[in-house]
PDB file of C-alpha atoms in Angstrom:
ATOM      1  CA  HIS A   1     141.194  85.147 163.108  1.00 71.00           C
ATOM      2  CA  GLY A   2     138.571  82.961 162.196  1.00 82.00           C
ATOM      3  CA  ILE A   3     136.701  85.097 159.356  1.00 88.00           C
ATOM      4  CA  GLN A   4     136.985  83.262 155.838  1.00 88.00           C
ATOM      5  CA  ALA A   5     138.290  85.227 153.474  1.00 90.00           C
ATOM      6  CA  LEU A   6     137.599  84.853 149.508  1.00 92.00           C
ATOM      7  CA  VAL A   7     139.124  86.605 146.418  1.00 94.00           C
ATOM      8  CA  LEU A   8     136.948  87.366 143.655  1.00 96.00           C
ATOM      9  CA  ARG A   9     137.890  87.871 140.242  1.00 95.00           C
ATOM     10  CA  TYR A  10     135.356  90.025 138.543  1.00 94.00           C
ATOM     11  CA  ARG A  11     134.778  90.767 134.628  1.00 91.00           C
ATOM     12  CA  LEU A  12     136.652  94.160 134.052  1.00 85.00           C
ATOM     13  CA  LEU A  13     137.120  96.987 131.438  1.00 73.00           C
ATOM     14  CA  PRO A  14     137.220  97.647 127.982  1.00 71.00           C
ATOM     15  CA  ARG A  15     135.433  94.157 127.668  1.00 77.00           C
ATOM     16  CA  HIS A  16     132.924  94.331 130.021  1.00 80.00           C
ATOM     17  CA  SER A  17     131.061  97.050 131.597  1.00 79.00           C
ATOM     18  CA  LEU A  18     130.458  98.093 135.394  1.00 81.00           C
ATOM     19  CA  GLU A  19     127.205  96.245 135.201  1.00 86.00           C
ATOM     20  CA  ASP A  20     128.841  92.984 134.221  1.00 90.00           C
ATOM     21  CA  ALA A  21     131.065  93.415 137.230  1.00 91.00           C
ATOM     22  CA  LEU A  22     128.301  93.661 139.720  1.00 91.00           C
ATOM     23  CA  ALA A  23     126.706  91.039 138.488  1.00 93.00           C
ATOM     24  CA  ASP A  24     129.940  89.095 139.144  1.00 96.00           C
ATOM     25  CA  LEU A  25     129.642  90.513 142.574  1.00 95.00           C
ATOM     26  CA  GLU A  26     126.420  89.825 143.842  1.00 93.00           C
ATOM     27  CA  ALA A  27     126.464  86.612 142.158  1.00 94.00           C
ATOM     28  CA  ALA A  28     129.467  85.607 144.752  1.00 94.00           C
ATOM     29  CA  VAL A  29     127.875  86.952 147.457  1.00 93.00           C
ATOM     30  CA  SER A  30     124.731  84.866 146.814  1.00 90.00           C
ATOM     31  CA  LEU A  31     127.225  81.885 146.339  1.00 91.00           C
ATOM     32  CA  VAL A  32     128.637  82.519 149.722  1.00 92.00           C
ATOM     33  CA  ARG A  33     125.331  82.721 151.717  1.00 89.00           C
ATOM     34  CA  GLN A  34     124.844  79.288 150.582  1.00 88.00           C
ATOM     35  CA  TYR A  35     127.796  77.698 152.138  1.00 84.00           C
ATOM     36  CA  LYS A  36     128.255  79.527 155.319  1.00 79.00           C
ATOM     37  CA  ASP A  37     126.174  81.367 157.607  1.00 84.00           C
ATOM     38  CA  GLY A  38     126.339  84.329 159.254  1.00 89.00           C
ATOM     39  CA  PRO A  39     127.092  88.162 158.449  1.00 94.00           C
ATOM     40  CA  VAL A  40     128.853  88.927 154.874  1.00 95.00           C
ATOM     41  CA  ALA A  41     130.754  91.479 154.278  1.00 96.00           C
ATOM     42  CA  ALA A  42     132.723  92.932 151.210  1.00 97.00           C
ATOM     43  CA  VAL A  43     136.501  94.550 150.986  1.00 97.00           C
ATOM     44  CA  GLY A  44     137.235  96.760 148.307  1.00 97.00           C
ATOM     45  CA  PHE A  45     140.565  99.014 147.464  1.00 96.00           C
ATOM     46  CA  SER A  46     140.590 101.957 145.183  1.00 93.00           C
ATOM     47  CA  ALA A  47     138.534 101.078 141.886  1.00 89.00           C
ATOM     48  CA  GLY A  48     137.155  97.837 143.807  1.00 94.00           C
ATOM     49  CA  GLY A  49     135.680  99.870 146.849  1.00 95.00           C
ATOM     50  CA  HIS A  50     133.862 101.948 143.591  1.00 92.00           C
ATOM     51  CA  LEU A  51     132.351  98.401 142.866  1.00 93.00           C
ATOM     52  CA  VAL A  52     131.582  97.166 146.219  1.00 95.00           C
ATOM     53  CA  ALA A  53     129.742 100.634 147.312  1.00 94.00           C
ATOM     54  CA  SER A  54     127.883 100.775 144.155  1.00 91.00           C
ATOM     55  CA  LEU A  55     126.449  97.003 144.701  1.00 91.00           C
ATOM     56  CA  SER A  56     123.781  98.508 147.073  1.00 85.00           C
ATOM     57  CA  LEU A  57     122.826 101.520 144.402  1.00 84.00           C
ATOM     58  CA  ARG A  58     122.351  98.757 141.969  1.00 83.00           C
ATOM     59  CA  LEU A  59     119.847  96.878 144.475  1.00 78.00           C
ATOM     60  CA  ALA A  60     118.240  99.822 145.514  1.00 75.00           C
ATOM     61  CA  LYS A  61     116.718 100.673 142.114  1.00 74.00           C
ATOM     62  CA  ARG A  62     114.676  97.289 142.514  1.00 69.00           C
ATOM     63  CA  ASP A  63     111.374  97.925 143.781  1.00 56.00           C
ATOM     64  CA  ARG A  64     112.161  94.896 146.238  1.00 48.00           C
ATOM     65  CA  PRO A  65     115.448  93.539 146.351  1.00 48.00           C
ATOM     66  CA  THR A  66     115.466  89.535 146.513  1.00 50.00           C
ATOM     67  CA  GLY A  67     116.325  88.768 149.884  1.00 51.00           C
ATOM     68  CA  GLY A  68     117.581  92.294 150.768  1.00 55.00           C
ATOM     69  CA  TYR A  69     121.020  93.384 150.791  1.00 61.00           C
ATOM     70  CA  PRO A  70     123.318  90.921 150.240  1.00 76.00           C
ATOM     71  CA  LEU A  71     125.788  92.626 152.455  1.00 92.00           C
ATOM     72  CA  ASP A  72     125.842  93.444 156.059  1.00 94.00           C
ATOM     73  CA  ALA A  73     129.087  95.467 156.375  1.00 97.00           C
ATOM     74  CA  GLN A  74     131.691  96.913 153.843  1.00 97.00           C
ATOM     75  CA  VAL A  75     135.407  97.903 153.896  1.00 98.00           C
ATOM     76  CA  LEU A  76     136.147 100.615 151.528  1.00 98.00           C
ATOM     77  CA  VAL A  77     139.861 101.125 151.689  1.00 98.00           C
ATOM     78  CA  TYR A  78     141.098 104.545 149.154  1.00 96.00           C
ATOM     79  CA  PRO A  79     138.028 104.045 147.474  1.00 95.00           C
ATOM     80  CA  CYS A  80     137.757 105.380 143.962  1.00 92.00           C
ATOM     81  CA  ILE A  81     133.920 106.956 144.736  1.00 91.00           C
ATOM     82  CA  ASP A  82     133.891 110.016 142.195  1.00 87.00           C
ATOM     83  CA  SER A  83     134.263 108.709 138.794  1.00 77.00           C
ATOM     84  CA  SER A  84     133.024 111.808 136.861  1.00 74.00           C
ATOM     85  CA  GLY A  85     136.462 111.881 135.096  1.00 65.00           C
ATOM     86  CA  TRP A  86     136.188 108.148 133.766  1.00 64.00           C
ATOM     87  CA  GLY A  87     134.314 108.602 130.634  1.00 58.00           C
ATOM     88  CA  LYS A  88     136.167 111.422 129.664  1.00 60.00           C
ATOM     89  CA  PRO A  89     138.541 111.071 126.856  1.00 57.00           C
ATOM     90  CA  GLY A  90     142.037 112.153 127.982  1.00 56.00           C
ATOM     91  CA  GLU A  91     140.824 112.611 131.607  1.00 54.00           C
ATOM     92  CA  ALA A  92     140.029 108.544 132.059  1.00 49.00           C
ATOM     93  CA  GLY A  93     143.400 108.271 133.983  1.00 48.00           C
ATOM     94  CA  PHE A  94     145.139 104.386 133.483  1.00 46.00           C
ATOM     95  CA  TRP A  95     141.963 103.532 131.062  1.00 51.00           C
ATOM     96  CA  ASP A  96     142.819 103.613 127.315  1.00 58.00           C
ATOM     97  CA  PRO A  97     140.910 106.709 125.691  1.00 56.00           C
ATOM     98  CA  ALA A  98     139.826 104.235 123.078  1.00 58.00           C
ATOM     99  CA  CYS A  99     137.726 102.593 125.889  1.00 59.00           C
ATOM    100  CA  HIS A 100     136.326 105.350 127.279  1.00 57.00           C
ATOM    101  CA  GLU A 101     132.524 104.379 126.315  1.00 61.00           C
ATOM    102  CA  LYS A 102     132.604 101.470 128.628  1.00 60.00           C
ATOM    103  CA  ALA A 103     133.910 103.538 130.729  1.00 61.00           C
ATOM    104  CA  SER A 104     131.498 105.667 131.313  1.00 61.00           C
ATOM    105  CA  SER A 105     129.163 103.373 132.248  1.00 58.00           C
ATOM    106  CA  LEU A 106     130.780 103.723 135.536  1.00 59.00           C
ATOM    107  CA  LEU A 107     129.122 106.865 135.326  1.00 60.00           C
ATOM    108  CA  GLU A 108     125.621 105.429 136.273  1.00 60.00           C
ATOM    109  CA  GLY A 109     124.564 106.599 139.018  1.00 61.00           C
ATOM    110  CA  GLN A 110     127.263 108.342 140.175  1.00 68.00           C
ATOM    111  CA  GLN A 111     125.265 111.364 142.246  1.00 75.00           C
ATOM    112  CA  SER A 112     123.734 108.543 144.437  1.00 78.00           C
ATOM    113  CA  LEU A 113     126.842 107.224 145.182  1.00 84.00           C
ATOM    114  CA  LEU A 114     128.462 110.934 146.385  1.00 82.00           C
ATOM    115  CA  GLY A 115     125.239 110.699 148.590  1.00 84.00           C
ATOM    116  CA  GLY A 116     122.150 112.379 146.223  1.00 83.00           C
ATOM    117  CA  ARG A 117     118.888 110.654 145.776  1.00 83.00           C
ATOM    118  CA  GLY A 118     119.031 107.091 145.808  1.00 81.00           C
ATOM    119  CA  PHE A 119     121.956 106.520 148.184  1.00 89.00           C
ATOM    120  CA  ALA A 120     122.148 103.183 149.835  1.00 90.00           C
ATOM    121  CA  ALA A 121     124.708 101.748 151.586  1.00 93.00           C
ATOM    122  CA  PRO A 122     125.324  98.853 154.386  1.00 94.00           C
ATOM    123  CA  PRO A 123     127.511  99.950 157.600  1.00 96.00           C
ATOM    124  CA  SER A 124     130.634 100.955 156.837  1.00 97.00           C
ATOM    125  CA  PHE A 125     134.437 101.108 157.342  1.00 98.00           C
ATOM    126  CA  LEU A 126     136.154 103.473 155.520  1.00 98.00           C
ATOM    127  CA  VAL A 127     139.994 104.307 154.875  1.00 97.00           C
ATOM    128  CA  GLY A 128     141.388 107.468 153.157  1.00 96.00           C
ATOM    129  CA  SER A 129     144.685 109.149 152.835  1.00 95.00           C
ATOM    130  CA  THR A 130     145.557 112.984 152.755  1.00 94.00           C
ATOM    131  CA  GLY A 131     148.776 112.052 151.106  1.00 94.00           C
ATOM    132  CA  ASP A 132     147.012 109.742 148.408  1.00 95.00           C
ATOM    133  CA  ALA A 133     147.454 111.920 144.856  1.00 93.00           C
ATOM    134  CA  VAL A 134     145.252 108.975 143.411  1.00 90.00           C
ATOM    135  CA  CYS A 135     142.025 109.046 145.386  1.00 92.00           C
ATOM    136  CA  PRO A 136     142.696 112.000 147.442  1.00 94.00           C
ATOM    137  CA  ALA A 137     140.291 111.486 150.787  1.00 96.00           C
ATOM    138  CA  LYS A 138     138.717 114.946 150.240  1.00 95.00           C
ATOM    139  CA  VAL A 139     137.222 113.901 147.228  1.00 93.00           C
ATOM    140  CA  HIS A 140     136.282 110.508 146.917  1.00 94.00           C
ATOM    141  CA  THR A 141     135.982 109.263 150.863  1.00 96.00           C
ATOM    142  CA  ASP A 142     135.024 112.491 152.913  1.00 96.00           C
ATOM    143  CA  PRO A 143     131.985 113.001 150.619  1.00 95.00           C
ATOM    144  CA  TYR A 144     130.853 109.165 151.090  1.00 96.00           C
ATOM    145  CA  ALA A 145     131.329 109.383 154.738  1.00 96.00           C
ATOM    146  CA  GLU A 146     128.857 112.856 154.791  1.00 96.00           C
ATOM    147  CA  ALA A 147     126.459 110.700 152.989  1.00 95.00           C
ATOM    148  CA  LEU A 148     126.651 107.598 155.472  1.00 96.00           C
ATOM    149  CA  CYS A 149     126.074 110.249 158.291  1.00 95.00           C
ATOM    150  CA  ARG A 150     123.088 112.316 156.517  1.00 94.00           C
ATOM    151  CA  ARG A 151     121.503 108.543 156.391  1.00 93.00           C
ATOM    152  CA  GLY A 152     122.732 107.794 159.491  1.00 95.00           C
ATOM    153  CA  ILE A 153     124.119 104.471 158.308  1.00 95.00           C
ATOM    154  CA  ALA A 154     126.803 103.003 161.267  1.00 96.00           C
ATOM    155  CA  HIS A 155     130.346 103.654 160.235  1.00 97.00           C
ATOM    156  CA  GLU A 156     133.562 104.163 160.962  1.00 97.00           C
ATOM    157  CA  TYR A 157     136.169 106.177 159.417  1.00 97.00           C
ATOM    158  CA  ILE A 158     140.311 106.305 159.425  1.00 96.00           C
ATOM    159  CA  ARG A 159     141.488 109.302 158.150  1.00 96.00           C
ATOM    160  CA  GLY A 160     145.162 110.796 158.058  1.00 93.00           C
ATOM    161  CA  ASN A 161     148.071 110.745 156.135  1.00 93.00           C
ATOM    162  CA  LEU A 162     148.841 107.021 155.611  1.00 92.00           C
ATOM    163  CA  GLY A 163     150.935 107.443 152.325  1.00 92.00           C
ATOM    164  CA  GLU A 164     150.436 107.115 148.911  1.00 94.00           C
ATOM    165  CA  HIS A 165     147.358 105.057 146.959  1.00 94.00           C
ATOM    166  CA  GLY A 166     148.201 101.330 147.468  1.00 92.00           C
ATOM    167  CA  PHE A 167     149.191 101.256 150.617  1.00 92.00           C
ATOM    168  CA  GLY A 168     147.360  97.817 151.576  1.00 86.00           C
ATOM    169  CA  LEU A 169     147.089  96.147 154.389  1.00 90.00           C
ATOM    170  CA  ASP A 170     148.624  98.446 156.725  1.00 88.00           C
ATOM    171  CA  PRO A 171     148.553  97.557 160.264  1.00 89.00           C
ATOM    172  CA  CYS A 172     147.418 100.959 161.044  1.00 88.00           C
ATOM    173  CA  TRP A 173     143.701 100.640 159.581  1.00 94.00           C
ATOM    174  CA  SER A 174     143.831  96.565 159.093  1.00 95.00           C
ATOM    175  CA  SER A 175     143.845  96.125 163.099  1.00 94.00           C
ATOM    176  CA  ALA A 176     140.697  98.432 163.395  1.00 96.00           C
ATOM    177  CA  ALA A 177     139.065  96.977 160.774  1.00 96.00           C
ATOM    178  CA  LEU A 178     139.130  93.653 162.179  1.00 95.00           C
ATOM    179  CA  HIS A 179     138.058  95.023 165.844  1.00 95.00           C
ATOM    180  CA  TRP A 180     134.848  96.793 163.996  1.00 97.00           C
ATOM    181  CA  LEU A 181     134.427  93.744 161.989  1.00 97.00           C
ATOM    182  CA  ARG A 182     134.261  91.128 164.690  1.00 95.00           C
ATOM    183  CA  GLN A 183     131.889  93.704 166.907  1.00 95.00           C
ATOM    184  CA  ARG A 184     129.514  93.454 164.187  1.00 95.00           C
ATOM    185  CA  GLY A 185     129.390  89.543 164.823  1.00 94.00           C
ATOM    186  CA  PHE A 186     132.258  88.133 162.176  1.00 94.00           C
ATOM    187  CA  GLY A 187     135.055  85.635 163.342  1.00 87.00           C
ATOM    188  CA  LYS A 188     132.415  83.465 165.519  1.00 65.00           C
ATOM    189  CA  LYS A 189     132.048  80.152 165.150  1.00 55.00           C
ATOM    190  CA  SER A 190     129.140  79.083 163.692  1.00 47.00           C
ATOM    191  CA  PRO A 191     127.967  75.958 161.476  1.00 45.00           C
ATOM    192  CA  SER A 192     129.091  75.447 157.527  1.00 48.00           C
ATOM    193  CA  ARG A 193     129.430  73.615 154.588  1.00 44.00           C
ATOM    194  CA  SER A 194     132.641  72.805 153.682  1.00 44.00           C
ATOM    195  CA  TRP A 195     134.585  74.699 150.743  1.00 40.00           C
ATOM    196  CA  ALA A 196     136.686  71.856 150.412  1.00 42.00           C
ATOM    197  CA  GLY A 197     136.253  69.737 146.840  1.00 38.00           C
ATOM    198  CA  CYS A 198     133.726  72.571 145.892  1.00 37.00           C
ATOM    199  CA  ARG A 199     134.162  73.918 142.012  1.00 37.00           C
ATOM    200  CA  LEU A 200     132.984  77.580 141.969  1.00 37.00           C
ATOM    201  CA  LYS A 201     131.612  79.028 139.010  1.00 37.00           C
ATOM    202  CA  THR A 202     132.305  82.992 139.797  1.00 35.00           C
ATOM    203  CA  ARG A 203     135.773  83.022 139.895  1.00 34.00           C
ATOM    204  CA  LEU A 204     136.261  82.669 142.864  1.00 35.00           C
ATOM    205  CA  GLN A 205     139.615  81.527 144.626  1.00 34.00           C
ATOM    206  CA  THR A 206     139.469  80.341 148.611  1.00 31.00           C
ATOM    207  CA  GLY A 207     141.764  81.629 151.093  1.00 33.00           C
ATOM    208  CA  LEU A 208     142.007  82.132 154.477  1.00 28.00           C
TER     209      LEU A 208
END
């Protein structure tokens, strides 16, 4: 489709915190901009959606974000937005209760992520399923979409019974997401440096 894609292997709990993962994501986006002209978007699934959505909050805390916000768009697919239970032993889902202290780092800025003071986001494409028992749309994606509406941030929201958590790149949303990205300037040819022979240092794997 003419859109170059990369996979980020970011640092994970329990050895690392959300701040470490966000640093990896921000560094990766900055690196991509060095090699590719044009808009840059991040796609996050589940907990990865939490990470992508948190990036704008991280930069909004700075008095003057370097170069502005790094993302021109974001795609959040069955994202875990509300992490209120992650820092509680016994309620941390798949987290080992022994690492709940590190999981608590995910709670920083939680109210902002749910639309409170400090909320920030680029144009967004959201996907939420009413059949998702892990990250139900009404708990995670609905509040985020409402926050985007209140702030007047451009977005599109695909919502319905799309199946259980982890339905992946289902055509029911991926085709619409591709169209949305193209409308925002993605996929158009632009001069860029080649990735061939480039040894990346931030856990990136190239792909198309």
